[in-house]
Structure formats: structure tokens, C-alpha cells
XYZ file of C-alpha atoms in Angstrom:
703
model
C 215.236 127.542 123.673
C 214.580 129.470 126.778
C 211.893 128.543 129.281
C 209.858 131.654 128.446
C 209.865 130.746 124.682
C 208.771 127.189 125.566
C 205.886 128.568 127.601
C 204.818 130.830 124.717
C 204.933 127.928 122.248
C 202.867 125.718 124.560
C 200.315 128.464 125.102
C 200.022 128.959 121.329
C 199.544 125.259 120.702
C 196.829 125.056 123.391
C 195.049 128.077 121.882
C 195.073 126.597 118.366
C 193.837 123.241 119.712
C 190.970 125.005 121.545
C 189.956 126.887 118.476
C 190.012 123.728 116.372
C 187.953 121.748 118.864
C 185.434 124.601 119.116
C 185.054 124.662 115.333
C 184.645 120.919 115.048
C 182.013 120.895 117.815
C 180.199 123.732 116.060
C 180.121 121.786 112.775
C 178.983 118.653 114.558
C 176.237 120.426 116.423
C 175.100 122.173 113.230
C 174.927 118.869 111.334
C 173.144 117.230 114.172
C 170.622 120.064 114.367
C 170.073 119.914 110.595
C 169.500 116.174 110.758
C 167.132 116.665 113.596
C 165.078 119.230 111.618
C 164.665 116.844 108.726
C 163.791 113.937 110.979
C 161.225 115.976 112.855
C 159.555 117.258 109.719
C 157.272 114.994 107.684
C 157.821 114.675 103.921
C 154.524 115.690 102.374
C 155.107 116.503 98.719
C 157.564 117.347 95.968
C 157.938 119.986 93.264
C 156.857 118.123 90.167
C 157.540 120.777 87.553
C 158.340 124.511 87.390
C 158.681 127.424 85.039
C 161.305 130.130 85.855
C 162.376 130.686 89.441
C 160.453 128.968 92.285
C 161.632 129.347 95.870
C 160.931 127.758 99.250
C 161.644 128.686 102.867
C 161.667 126.287 105.815
C 160.113 127.046 109.212
C 163.451 127.815 110.899
C 164.881 130.045 108.174
C 164.221 133.580 106.972
C 166.007 133.334 103.585
C 164.261 132.073 100.530
C 166.207 129.529 98.409
C 165.673 128.571 94.761
C 164.515 125.030 94.118
C 164.233 122.778 91.064
C 162.037 119.928 89.872
C 161.752 116.881 92.170
C 162.687 119.046 95.257
C 161.197 117.348 98.352
C 158.832 119.528 100.411
C 158.399 119.054 104.170
C 155.757 120.144 106.678
C 156.120 123.807 107.625
C 157.741 124.898 104.333
C 156.454 127.813 102.258
C 156.655 127.799 98.422
C 156.372 130.875 96.305
C 156.505 131.771 92.594
C 157.842 134.961 91.022
C 156.078 137.349 88.685
C 156.761 135.118 85.616
C 156.985 131.709 87.406
C 154.709 128.710 87.712
C 154.920 125.574 89.765
C 153.182 122.182 90.210
C 153.319 120.505 93.652
C 152.357 116.824 93.854
C 151.428 115.443 97.285
C 151.919 111.883 98.493
C 148.107 111.465 98.446
C 148.116 112.121 94.675
C 146.703 115.634 95.017
C 148.201 118.321 92.771
C 148.463 122.060 93.297
C 149.259 124.387 90.388
C 150.637 127.787 91.438
C 150.323 130.675 89.167
C 152.748 133.681 89.088
C 153.101 135.676 92.317
C 151.535 132.949 94.502
C 152.550 131.779 98.042
C 151.408 128.698 100.005
C 152.567 127.090 103.232
C 152.468 123.284 103.501
C 151.708 121.803 106.899
C 150.165 118.793 108.579
C 147.727 118.557 111.451
C 146.622 115.268 113.017
C 147.976 113.341 110.070
C 146.135 115.517 107.484
C 147.891 117.654 104.952
C 146.859 121.364 105.138
C 147.568 124.325 102.828
C 147.808 127.857 104.151
C 146.937 129.982 101.129
C 148.801 133.263 101.556
C 148.244 134.938 98.185
C 147.918 134.514 94.416
C 145.986 131.948 92.425
C 145.877 128.171 92.710
C 144.239 125.215 91.065
C 143.914 122.132 93.189
C 143.209 118.618 91.945
C 142.192 116.478 94.896
C 143.917 113.105 94.853
C 141.439 111.319 97.096
C 144.277 109.289 98.618
C 145.191 108.655 102.223
C 145.675 111.775 104.343
C 143.584 114.017 102.056
C 144.204 117.717 101.468
C 142.646 120.666 103.245
C 142.933 124.428 102.854
C 142.909 126.591 105.990
C 142.092 130.259 106.342
C 141.493 131.581 109.854
C 138.866 129.390 111.466
C 137.614 128.068 108.087
C 138.737 124.723 106.662
C 138.012 123.376 103.156
C 138.354 119.654 102.414
C 139.702 119.448 98.860
C 140.293 115.691 98.702
C 137.442 115.004 96.310
C 137.329 118.100 94.196
C 139.113 120.110 91.567
C 139.027 123.714 92.825
C 140.101 127.117 91.481
C 141.225 129.491 94.266
C 142.139 133.156 94.113
C 143.342 135.566 96.793
C 144.409 139.158 96.230
C 145.807 141.717 98.603
C 142.755 141.461 100.797
C 141.728 138.608 103.129
C 138.921 137.117 101.038
C 139.408 133.884 99.102
C 137.319 133.239 95.972
C 136.527 129.569 95.441
C 135.000 127.757 92.483
C 134.597 123.978 92.308
C 135.276 122.626 88.817
C 134.769 118.908 89.574
C 133.355 116.942 92.543
C 132.506 118.464 95.882
C 134.385 120.465 98.549
C 133.371 120.458 102.209
C 133.681 123.875 103.898
C 133.712 124.016 107.710
C 133.496 127.224 109.617
C 132.979 126.877 113.379
C 130.109 124.446 113.813
C 128.769 124.917 110.330
C 129.611 122.697 107.320
C 128.675 123.558 103.721
C 129.066 121.567 100.478
C 130.225 123.351 97.322
C 130.044 121.949 93.754
C 129.849 123.273 90.238
C 126.408 124.767 90.918
C 127.652 127.324 93.512
C 130.626 129.511 94.254
C 132.077 130.614 97.600
C 133.823 133.586 99.092
C 135.656 133.047 102.320
C 136.248 136.107 104.485
C 136.590 137.144 108.031
C 132.803 136.707 108.555
C 132.855 133.117 107.290
C 131.656 131.650 104.003
C 129.358 133.424 101.574
C 127.830 130.939 99.072
C 126.111 132.037 95.842
C 124.563 130.027 92.961
C 127.042 129.825 90.031
C 125.693 131.554 86.938
C 128.111 129.867 84.638
C 128.796 126.084 84.606
C 131.776 125.472 82.344
C 131.972 122.074 80.793
C 135.123 122.560 78.745
C 137.924 123.476 78.696
C 138.557 123.043 82.377
C 141.058 125.104 84.407
C 144.728 124.365 83.556
C 143.660 122.160 80.578
C 145.993 121.704 77.571
C 144.039 122.214 74.359
C 145.572 121.018 71.083
C 145.068 122.742 67.749
C 146.333 122.001 64.256
C 149.748 123.574 63.828
C 149.392 123.913 60.080
C 146.076 125.860 59.976
C 143.974 128.261 62.059
C 141.690 126.183 64.308
C 139.020 127.701 66.576
C 138.739 126.525 70.172
C 135.273 125.900 71.579
C 134.382 127.228 75.052
C 131.388 125.196 76.216
C 128.999 126.215 79.030
C 125.531 125.317 80.369
C 122.991 127.377 78.313
C 121.468 130.332 80.115
C 118.556 132.634 79.362
C 118.498 134.233 75.889
C 118.258 137.628 77.526
C 122.013 137.433 78.085
C 124.731 138.077 75.550
C 127.852 136.047 76.162
C 131.370 137.185 75.195
C 134.808 135.644 75.751
C 137.699 137.650 77.261
C 141.309 136.322 76.813
C 144.763 137.553 77.826
C 148.299 136.425 78.450
C 147.964 137.704 82.013
C 145.099 137.141 84.515
C 144.866 140.922 85.136
C 144.636 141.979 81.462
C 141.783 140.342 79.561
C 140.361 141.637 76.195
C 137.280 140.569 74.247
C 137.949 137.824 71.713
C 135.659 136.149 69.071
C 132.023 136.871 68.486
C 129.163 137.513 70.933
C 126.578 134.730 71.207
C 123.219 134.374 72.878
C 123.007 132.658 76.232
C 121.087 129.654 74.905
C 123.837 128.735 72.420
C 126.052 127.174 75.094
C 129.285 127.555 73.102
C 131.541 130.403 71.938
C 134.513 129.906 69.639
C 137.742 131.848 69.146
C 141.098 131.444 67.461
C 143.847 131.755 70.081
C 147.637 131.855 69.845
C 149.845 129.210 71.310
C 151.089 129.351 74.879
C 149.502 130.073 78.235
C 146.216 131.990 78.075
C 143.828 133.258 80.742
C 140.104 133.453 79.930
C 136.698 134.053 81.295
C 133.068 134.354 80.055
C 131.110 137.536 80.539
C 127.286 137.710 80.437
C 125.413 140.958 79.891
C 121.670 141.288 80.270
C 120.290 143.061 77.183
C 117.225 144.239 79.085
C 119.313 145.538 81.981
C 122.880 146.312 80.690
C 124.026 147.043 84.234
C 123.593 143.393 85.099
C 126.942 141.854 84.193
C 128.073 138.382 85.372
C 131.623 137.069 85.164
C 132.718 133.470 85.228
C 135.930 132.541 87.198
C 139.184 133.323 85.322
C 140.803 130.040 84.235
C 144.164 129.177 82.800
C 144.521 127.402 79.457
C 147.584 126.105 77.596
C 147.205 126.144 73.838
C 149.428 123.678 72.051
C 149.819 123.213 68.339
C 149.997 119.502 67.639
C 153.298 119.712 65.884
C 154.219 116.164 64.849
C 157.134 114.450 66.565
C 160.340 115.041 64.629
C 163.175 112.602 63.964
C 166.525 114.191 64.985
C 168.811 111.292 64.066
C 169.299 109.749 61.650
C 169.309 112.887 59.513
C 167.264 113.032 56.315
C 169.258 111.957 53.219
C 172.324 111.121 55.256
C 174.672 108.147 55.390
C 174.164 106.509 58.810
C 176.077 103.742 60.627
C 174.970 101.273 63.307
C 176.039 101.875 66.895
C 179.485 100.319 67.140
C 178.708 98.718 70.574
C 175.053 97.599 70.250
C 175.029 97.021 66.520
C 171.617 98.781 66.455
C 170.265 101.930 64.792
C 170.025 104.724 67.374
C 166.903 106.830 66.784
C 166.467 110.279 68.465
C 163.436 112.448 68.298
C 161.730 115.519 69.775
C 158.000 115.714 70.793
C 157.241 119.345 71.529
C 153.484 118.904 71.578
C 153.624 116.027 74.122
C 151.685 113.637 71.890
C 151.046 110.206 73.423
C 151.422 106.588 72.351
C 154.360 107.303 70.090
C 155.057 104.781 67.307
C 158.339 104.321 65.354
C 158.089 102.654 61.920
C 161.093 101.563 59.859
C 160.472 100.385 56.231
C 162.318 99.696 52.976
C 159.765 101.783 51.001
C 158.333 105.269 51.371
C 154.712 103.944 51.600
C 155.601 101.813 54.588
C 154.217 98.612 53.113
C 157.499 96.747 53.442
C 157.910 97.216 57.204
C 161.145 96.192 58.895
C 160.222 97.203 62.381
C 157.320 98.937 64.196
C 157.516 99.811 67.845
C 155.347 101.673 70.372
C 157.798 103.579 72.467
C 157.910 105.712 75.624
C 158.663 109.399 75.066
C 162.255 109.176 76.232
C 163.659 110.789 73.131
C 165.877 107.845 72.190
C 165.306 104.209 71.070
C 167.240 101.517 69.202
C 165.870 99.642 66.178
C 167.221 96.515 64.426
C 167.474 97.063 60.663
C 167.984 94.175 58.236
C 171.310 94.803 56.505
C 172.736 97.804 54.716
C 170.894 99.917 52.152
C 168.179 102.550 51.885
C 165.590 102.953 54.648
C 162.554 105.060 55.475
C 161.718 106.081 59.071
C 158.862 107.953 60.656
C 157.388 108.624 64.091
C 153.760 109.372 65.012
C 151.698 110.075 68.080
C 148.118 110.516 69.322
C 146.621 113.901 70.217
C 145.751 113.486 73.958
C 142.146 112.714 74.591
C 141.456 111.689 70.972
C 142.182 108.845 68.531
C 143.756 111.215 66.022
C 147.252 110.047 65.084
C 149.673 112.741 63.842
C 152.397 111.446 61.518
C 155.819 113.051 61.469
C 157.936 113.662 58.371
C 159.345 110.630 56.644
C 163.154 110.455 56.872
C 165.078 108.655 54.148
C 168.672 107.525 54.874
C 171.338 105.103 53.742
C 172.637 102.587 56.365
C 176.144 101.265 56.535
C 177.530 98.854 59.130
C 180.616 101.071 59.763
C 181.913 104.457 58.629
C 185.126 106.366 58.794
C 185.489 109.059 61.538
C 185.405 112.136 59.359
C 185.527 115.788 60.427
C 182.273 117.677 59.943
C 181.780 120.088 57.082
C 180.967 123.628 58.371
C 177.814 125.161 56.765
C 176.769 128.468 58.400
C 177.977 131.114 58.654
C 180.135 131.307 55.476
C 183.812 131.982 55.997
C 184.484 135.674 56.835
C 180.730 136.331 57.066
C 179.558 139.446 58.880
C 176.584 139.038 61.189
C 174.512 142.023 62.388
C 174.468 142.634 66.163
C 170.668 142.912 65.940
C 170.445 139.343 64.480
C 172.531 137.990 67.403
C 170.447 139.910 69.981
C 167.237 138.467 68.544
C 168.529 134.939 68.627
C 168.578 134.550 64.857
C 172.307 133.728 64.365
C 173.533 130.125 64.412
C 176.638 128.020 63.955
C 175.723 124.978 61.769
C 177.604 122.010 60.507
C 176.918 118.833 58.503
C 176.031 115.581 60.243
C 178.796 112.952 60.106
C 177.374 109.424 59.645
C 177.672 107.311 62.791
C 178.508 110.301 64.980
C 176.225 111.549 67.711
C 178.649 113.899 69.511
C 180.771 116.807 68.421
C 183.279 119.168 69.984
C 182.721 122.812 69.156
C 185.389 125.414 69.896
C 185.016 129.180 69.345
C 187.758 131.760 69.933
C 187.416 135.557 69.985
C 190.265 137.216 68.108
C 191.552 140.354 69.810
C 194.828 141.949 68.679
C 195.569 138.703 66.727
C 195.372 136.800 70.050
C 192.672 134.096 70.346
C 190.633 134.021 73.552
C 188.407 131.017 74.140
C 184.716 131.932 74.573
C 183.063 128.542 73.948
C 184.306 124.965 74.097
C 181.808 122.124 74.622
C 180.779 118.645 73.539
C 177.257 118.736 72.030
C 174.915 116.136 70.566
C 173.386 118.514 67.966
C 174.646 119.962 64.663
C 173.844 123.634 65.387
C 173.942 126.102 68.236
C 172.430 129.621 68.610
C 175.154 132.285 68.851
C 174.688 133.852 72.338
C 175.068 137.566 73.101
C 178.796 137.634 72.368
C 180.411 141.040 72.021
C 181.000 142.651 68.631
C 184.270 141.461 67.137
C 185.910 138.661 65.126
C 185.638 134.949 65.959
C 187.219 131.730 64.734
C 185.502 128.283 65.047
C 185.929 124.642 64.211
C 184.186 121.287 65.007
C 185.459 117.738 65.668
C 183.531 114.460 65.452
C 183.483 112.079 68.474
C 182.670 108.377 68.095
C 181.005 106.104 70.706
C 184.429 105.239 72.133
C 185.295 108.919 72.709
C 187.831 109.101 69.853
C 188.076 112.523 68.140
C 188.392 113.147 64.447
C 190.733 115.712 62.982
C 189.383 119.329 63.336
C 187.264 120.722 60.540
C 188.554 123.627 58.462
C 188.665 126.800 60.616
C 186.275 129.550 59.629
C 186.026 133.155 60.797
C 183.056 135.419 61.230
C 182.496 138.897 62.583
C 179.648 140.228 64.709
C 178.999 143.859 63.762
C 178.471 146.431 66.431
C 175.395 148.673 66.769
C 175.651 152.447 66.420
C 176.806 154.104 69.615
C 174.893 155.957 72.335
C 177.092 158.059 74.599
C 176.776 158.483 78.343
C 175.880 162.056 79.267
C 178.987 162.525 81.394
C 181.229 160.381 79.171
C 182.261 158.115 82.003
C 182.449 154.320 81.817
C 183.068 153.796 85.542
C 181.573 155.549 88.602
C 180.809 155.160 92.307
C 177.103 155.753 92.664
C 175.718 156.750 96.050
C 171.934 156.196 96.175
C 169.698 158.057 98.487
C 166.519 155.999 97.825
C 165.143 153.526 100.387
C 166.202 150.633 98.114
C 169.536 150.265 96.271
C 169.336 151.742 92.762
C 171.384 153.061 89.854
C 170.621 156.223 87.991
C 172.069 156.810 84.501
C 171.676 159.384 81.804
C 172.738 159.233 78.141
C 172.645 161.312 74.941
C 170.488 160.659 71.855
C 172.064 159.515 68.611
C 170.566 161.657 65.836
C 171.537 159.090 63.215
C 168.990 156.493 64.426
C 165.252 156.724 65.104
C 164.578 155.508 68.643
C 160.992 154.927 69.761
C 162.052 154.120 73.381
C 164.999 152.991 75.393
C 165.799 150.006 77.611
C 168.344 150.073 80.428
C 169.918 146.633 81.083
C 171.586 146.072 84.459
C 173.499 142.925 85.458
C 175.679 142.186 88.471
C 179.333 141.974 87.571
C 180.308 138.317 86.827
C 176.689 137.199 86.283
C 174.724 136.536 83.020
C 171.196 137.292 84.246
C 170.112 140.853 83.803
C 167.221 143.181 84.675
C 165.705 145.412 82.006
C 163.668 148.577 82.466
C 161.963 150.634 79.742
C 162.466 154.418 79.553
C 160.823 156.920 77.209
C 163.442 159.528 77.947
C 167.240 159.752 78.227
C 167.431 158.987 81.886
C 166.451 156.079 84.133
C 166.648 154.843 87.689
C 166.718 151.056 88.151
C 166.405 149.249 91.497
C 169.052 146.538 92.168
C 168.810 143.837 94.817
C 171.924 144.775 96.902
C 174.829 147.089 97.025
C 177.657 145.980 94.796
C 179.236 146.270 91.352
C 177.038 146.283 88.272
C 177.343 146.586 84.497
C 174.796 148.972 82.923
C 173.952 149.516 79.230
C 171.320 151.769 77.599
C 169.768 150.398 74.350
C 167.705 152.304 71.835
C 164.805 150.389 70.323
C 162.844 151.127 67.207
C 159.006 151.040 66.934
C 159.141 147.243 66.618
C 161.171 146.794 69.703
C 164.443 145.928 67.838
C 167.857 147.376 68.992
C 169.158 150.202 66.832
C 171.885 151.650 69.075
C 173.543 151.135 72.479
C 176.051 152.491 74.928
C 179.163 150.823 76.066
C 178.919 149.015 79.347
C 179.234 151.321 82.333
C 180.744 149.850 85.541
C 178.910 151.208 88.562
C 179.786 150.535 92.189
C 176.488 150.990 94.018
C 176.764 152.101 97.654
C 174.327 153.832 99.945
C 174.748 157.590 100.422
C 175.728 158.242 104.029
C 172.896 159.501 106.262
C 173.091 163.055 107.489
C 174.501 163.627 110.957
C 172.278 164.803 113.790
C 171.875 168.483 114.381
C 172.983 170.179 117.592
C 170.684 171.915 120.036
C 171.043 175.688 119.893
C 173.363 177.146 122.501
C 170.469 178.925 124.171
C 168.758 175.648 124.948
C 169.252 174.572 128.644
C 170.824 171.203 129.360
C 167.544 170.073 130.974
C 164.253 171.109 129.362
C 161.000 171.875 131.198
C 157.624 171.968 129.485
C 154.794 174.409 130.219
C 151.725 173.493 132.262
C 149.925 172.970 128.963
C 152.410 170.216 127.972
C 154.337 172.185 125.354
C 158.056 172.786 124.893
C 159.891 174.821 122.270
C 163.112 173.390 120.846
C 165.755 175.015 118.593
C 168.653 173.516 116.697
C 171.344 174.297 114.107
C 170.180 172.866 110.740
C 172.495 170.413 109.021
C 173.432 171.227 105.378
C 171.466 169.113 102.983
C 168.633 168.352 105.461
C 165.058 168.810 104.252
C 163.588 168.542 107.755
C 164.665 167.928 111.333
C 162.986 165.124 113.374
C 162.415 165.666 117.133
C 162.300 162.333 118.899
C 160.576 161.924 122.246
C 161.397 158.802 124.287
C 160.194 157.475 127.657
C 162.840 156.511 130.297
C 162.686 152.845 129.147
C 163.686 153.898 125.641
C 160.296 153.573 124.022
C 159.667 156.150 121.299
C 156.538 158.162 122.345
C 156.457 160.405 119.296
C 158.475 161.703 116.363
C 157.602 165.123 114.902
C 159.301 166.544 111.827
C 159.816 170.275 111.351
C 161.047 172.621 108.671
C 163.503 175.363 109.637
C 165.535 175.522 112.851
C 162.893 175.295 115.596
C 159.665 173.525 116.528
C 157.255 172.969 119.402
C 156.177 169.657 120.898
C 152.639 169.815 122.192
C 150.086 167.610 124.033
C 152.766 166.147 126.397
C 151.508 164.170 129.431
C 153.281 164.687 132.862
C 156.483 162.670 133.260
C 160.230 162.424 132.521
C 161.375 162.081 128.932
C 164.368 162.338 126.734
C 164.531 164.467 123.607
C 166.918 163.949 120.730
C 167.318 165.342 117.181
C 167.885 163.685 113.784
C 168.274 165.056 110.249
C 165.904 164.014 107.375
C 167.369 164.171 103.884
C 165.663 164.890 100.521
C 164.702 161.237 100.130
C 162.937 161.116 103.499
C 165.694 159.006 105.159
C 166.166 159.832 108.827
C 169.702 159.839 110.096
C 171.052 158.731 113.488
C 169.756 160.577 116.523
C 172.083 162.873 118.447
C 172.783 163.162 122.126
C 169.476 163.314 124.145
C 168.502 165.945 126.706
C 166.233 165.512 129.656
C 162.696 166.847 129.468
C 160.350 167.192 132.421
C 156.622 167.749 131.938
C 155.290 169.115 135.384
C 152.654 167.165 137.325
C 150.582 170.267 137.191
C 150.275 169.990 133.460
C 146.825 170.861 132.174
C 147.058 167.855 129.767
C 145.303 164.719 131.084
C 144.464 161.390 129.704
C 140.832 161.218 128.460
C 138.286 160.155 131.045
C 134.927 158.450 130.967
C 131.838 160.588 130.864
C 128.289 159.564 131.922
C 129.300 155.949 132.338
C 126.481 153.737 133.543
C 127.141 150.313 134.862
C 124.365 147.777 135.010
């Protein structure tokens, strides 16, 4: 090896070593910085529970990140909920904060006290009363929430509406301190706190309460309030969203103190409305509260299965019982007996709601099992269905018998889309796990679409494509041993009638000219189906989540989060919202349409421009094809933009210019109002003798 080659080799080795050391130092410094951030920030709370996507952002980051239950929350972190999301934050002091959809709070600490910066949305705060307390800050106003349950609302404006539901809240603004309770309501604005006597005093249900109703019959819910004057008629307004409330139930006189209505299950928003019969213009609204209506469906035994042969757990020699408790009943009780009247009890246990428990039967034979629970806040015990089964000490590891769908069954695409199609098989005694395998059959070649171990005996068929599928199930015992596969069955998912894309294309490169990324698609109607409206579904390529947008016509523009590749499908719906036809997926590569280039100054324009004494200068340019307007940009010598005027045509006049040196440049504005890059600037001088002057003071008297 020559000396030159050795030098090159040595130089390359030193360069690689330097790059490696720099990378290691960067990783070390990043990790150290990250550790330092966590050490410097105080742990204040955690995300106790959530519905749909909840995000947080730390003080030193600009990107929001999705978080799940039990996520720790530190001082200086913001938490937000999406349009259909909810979250419950629990603080170390025991205080709880319920965030409704489209809400944002920032958690911070000051002098050892936890503070909430309420940015927007609606909150319900339950003061924990523990060490550290909890305060809400808005400008120079602070609210001590430690000893109160408070409903808070803040819209796009700066005002915060506050209603105390329990206890008292101390409001401090400057050197003034006010106490709010159930008898008054507050509005916090730039001018301080405005306190008014509360017309309504709600006794039940309280904000965010869960109200239980009988699941097997229609049961009215009572809304109780402090009676008011009989001159007022009271009505109830209810809705699934806070912004959309409709009258519900009957109208009662103010002295009655209660109004009843039958509500559906799920989250509901409600308020009371009082109208003065003598003066109909006098209308008073209560705060809008959230209510969760739950049908007290009894707990249900999952295993052992009714009328089945069941074996003891091979390892524990006990009977494994599994259940579901959808209504969150409390003080659950398991009862095992040798008779259906439960007089000959073998075991009775009060259990935690873990979903699984082991009982000790007495030998083989026929048994009866049930589970019950109390409706929260009452002594009413709700009994579940009695499950009869036959117990054996050991059973053979048999393959399951497939039940639904029947072999070679055809399932409508609509049924799959609506979540009404299932794969179901018989329970095998002594087995709590199964292996399910599903293959799509294309050109006689199987392609695996689902393979998973499950602890149930049915699964809902997801939105698989139209086509033919084969499936089988295996039993798995407690030691992980598999049975022989069940018999293989086939089924077919039928396709919906076709809609056709207007241009017939299944792929395209789409250049958007809107301010945000979007896709625009157009399709043809199918005269064979009756479509009431259409939905366009858009999902990023390789992802399952999708965005849907309704359309009454045969064309739609849907915003997407970023540039990239997307799959788009148009779906026709009938009057009941059920799919009746659809297009094939269309692959669209979404990219921004290039901005228009800058126009050139007209040849007659001098290289250096001079304004008139009145501070005006005329400018001409050659218009760029596709431009709706031309922007004339005036900058100071330091680069600061002084003004931007937009003109139609090929010329325009800047007026009202103050004396000084400037630079003038041109930019094209397209049909969507997007301004392209500025072209080469030209010097502009406004003479000192300009007639335009800065405004002066007139008749100013100084005392």
C-alpha cells in the first residue's frame, strides 16, 4: 500500500470516529436534557380516564402527543380534548377535573399550589380538599376550588362562566375577595368578577352524575330544583351536545320543584328554562350540566356458559368464573348452588369487579350460578341471569364446533358495514382460549387476514373487502396445548352496487390550491339505487382510521392533515343512512399546487423609482398567466414590510407614502388567494419635499 493510500485510509478512519463521537455526545446530551426536564418539573396529576383521543404538550415542545389512561402530568403541561373526546384528570390532592369535548387546560404550580389555566371549553371541577389545593387563574383573577364542586365554561371570548354546585369557592381579584356558593353565579371577565344571585338551585342530578334507570322498562328521571314563584313555567331542554338542546318532557309550574322526562342511554346535556307568564320576555336559564344515563343491566356470567359441560382449572382445581358488568353496579356477589332457587348454596362470595374469580365447587354434577350487584347510591340489588352447567373434573381437548355463518353463506356488505356480521363457535368445556384463523381466497390462493388467540366465542367481522373467506378455530388449554382444527368453513361477503368516478380513474396526483391540504373528487350517480345523500371516506394509505364528510351532490372537497397518499371512496346512503352503493378506492397523491412565479416590471419602468411630492408612484408589470391579482410589496431598508397592496390588471399606484428610501417588489396572487414568492426588488425614493406628513397634534394643552 502506498503512503498516499495509507494517509487516505487514516483520514477516513478519523472522520468516521469524529462523526460517531459527535452522534454519541448528541444522544447523551439529549438524554441528559430530557432527564433534567423531568427532574425540574413537579408531578401534579395523572390522566385517570379518557374517551377518544386526548393529547398533551409539554412546556418545551410545540407538537401535541396522544396520551392514554394513567399518563403522568407535570407542571407546565397542557391537556386538550378533541371534538368527540372527554378526559378526567385526578390531582395528587384528590381534586378531579372533567374535560368535555374541545377543552384545553394548562396545569402549573405556584408557591407549592396547583393552578389551572383554563384556555377554552367546559370543565367540571371536584375540589379534593387535600394538601396543595387547586386554584383556577384567569388574568389577575384567582379562584380557590379546593372546597367546592364547580362547573366552568369558556367560549371563544375571554369571559368565564362559573357556577358552584357544592361547597364554596373563594374568588380573588386584586385586593377584593368574594365567596361564591350555590346561591350565586359568577362571570369572570377583563373587568373582574360579576356576581349575580342564582335563580335556579339544582339539588339533583348534579353535574357529571351517572343516573341509573331500569333497562327492561321506560323509567323517567326526576330533575329536582328549589321551588320558585308560580309565575314561572319551567321546562327541561336536553341534547347529546351542549350546543344543541331541545325541549323534553312536560312544562311545570315553578312551585313544583321537579320535572320528569324519559331520556335515552348515554351522555346527555341538560338545563332548566324558566319563562315568566306575566312577562314572556323574562327568560332565565340554569347552567348546562352533563349527565350520563345508564341502564342498570344486570351483570352477566360469561363463563361457564349456560347449559355447557365445564371442567375445573387444571392447575388451580377451581372453577374459573368470568363476567361483564356494563352498568358498573357495585358490591357484586357470586352465588353457586345445587338448585335453581339457591337454597342449597355451595359458595357465596362478595367480589371486586375484576371480571374474574375462582370458586370451589363440591364434586362433579349439575350446578347453578348467578351474579348480582347494587345500583350505586341505593340498596336495590339487581340479579343477573341464572346459569346452569354440568361440572367435570377433566375433559378432553376437543375442537370447537363452528356455528355462524353457515358453510358457504353469503353476507351482505351492508350487514358487515353496520357491524351486524359475526363469526361464532361453540364453547368447549374447560377451554378459555381459542385460536381463530381467517384467510381471504383470491384466485384460489389463500391470503391471511386474521389470526389471533381470543378468550371469547365470537368476533364481529370487521370491514373486510367483498370476496370469499375460509375460517377455522382451535381450542387451547391452560398449558397452551392446541386441539386439532375445527372443520373449515367458507363464507362470502357480497359487494355493494358500484358508483363510478366521473373521470374513470382509480389513481391520480392531486394538486390542491387551498390554504390547507385537501382532496377533491367527483363521481357519477347510479340510477339503479336511490341515494338520499353521499359520504366521502378518506384514509391515509396504510392506516385504518378514516375521515368521513357528507355531501348532498356528486362532488366533495375534504381537508386532510398533511400532504401524502390517501385512499378515497364515495358511498351512497339511503334515507336511513345505510350504504346502498359505493365506488372503488381511489389512490390520490396529495401535493400542493406550485405557487405562481413573480411578475416582471414593465420594460418602461426605470431601475430606480421616484415618487411624486404627494407620495404616490405608479407601477406597471407583465401579468402572470393564472394570476387573479398582483401584489405590490413595499419594504423599509431593514426588510420590514410597510404595506402590501393588491391590484387587478397590469398596473397600480401606491399612495400616501412618507418620505424615505424603500424597496418595491411584485408577487402573483392565484385564484385561491395564495401569494407567491416576491420577485427582484427595485429601489424607490420618496422625496423629502413630499406633501405627505405624519399626523400632528392640534390644540394640545398641557397642564
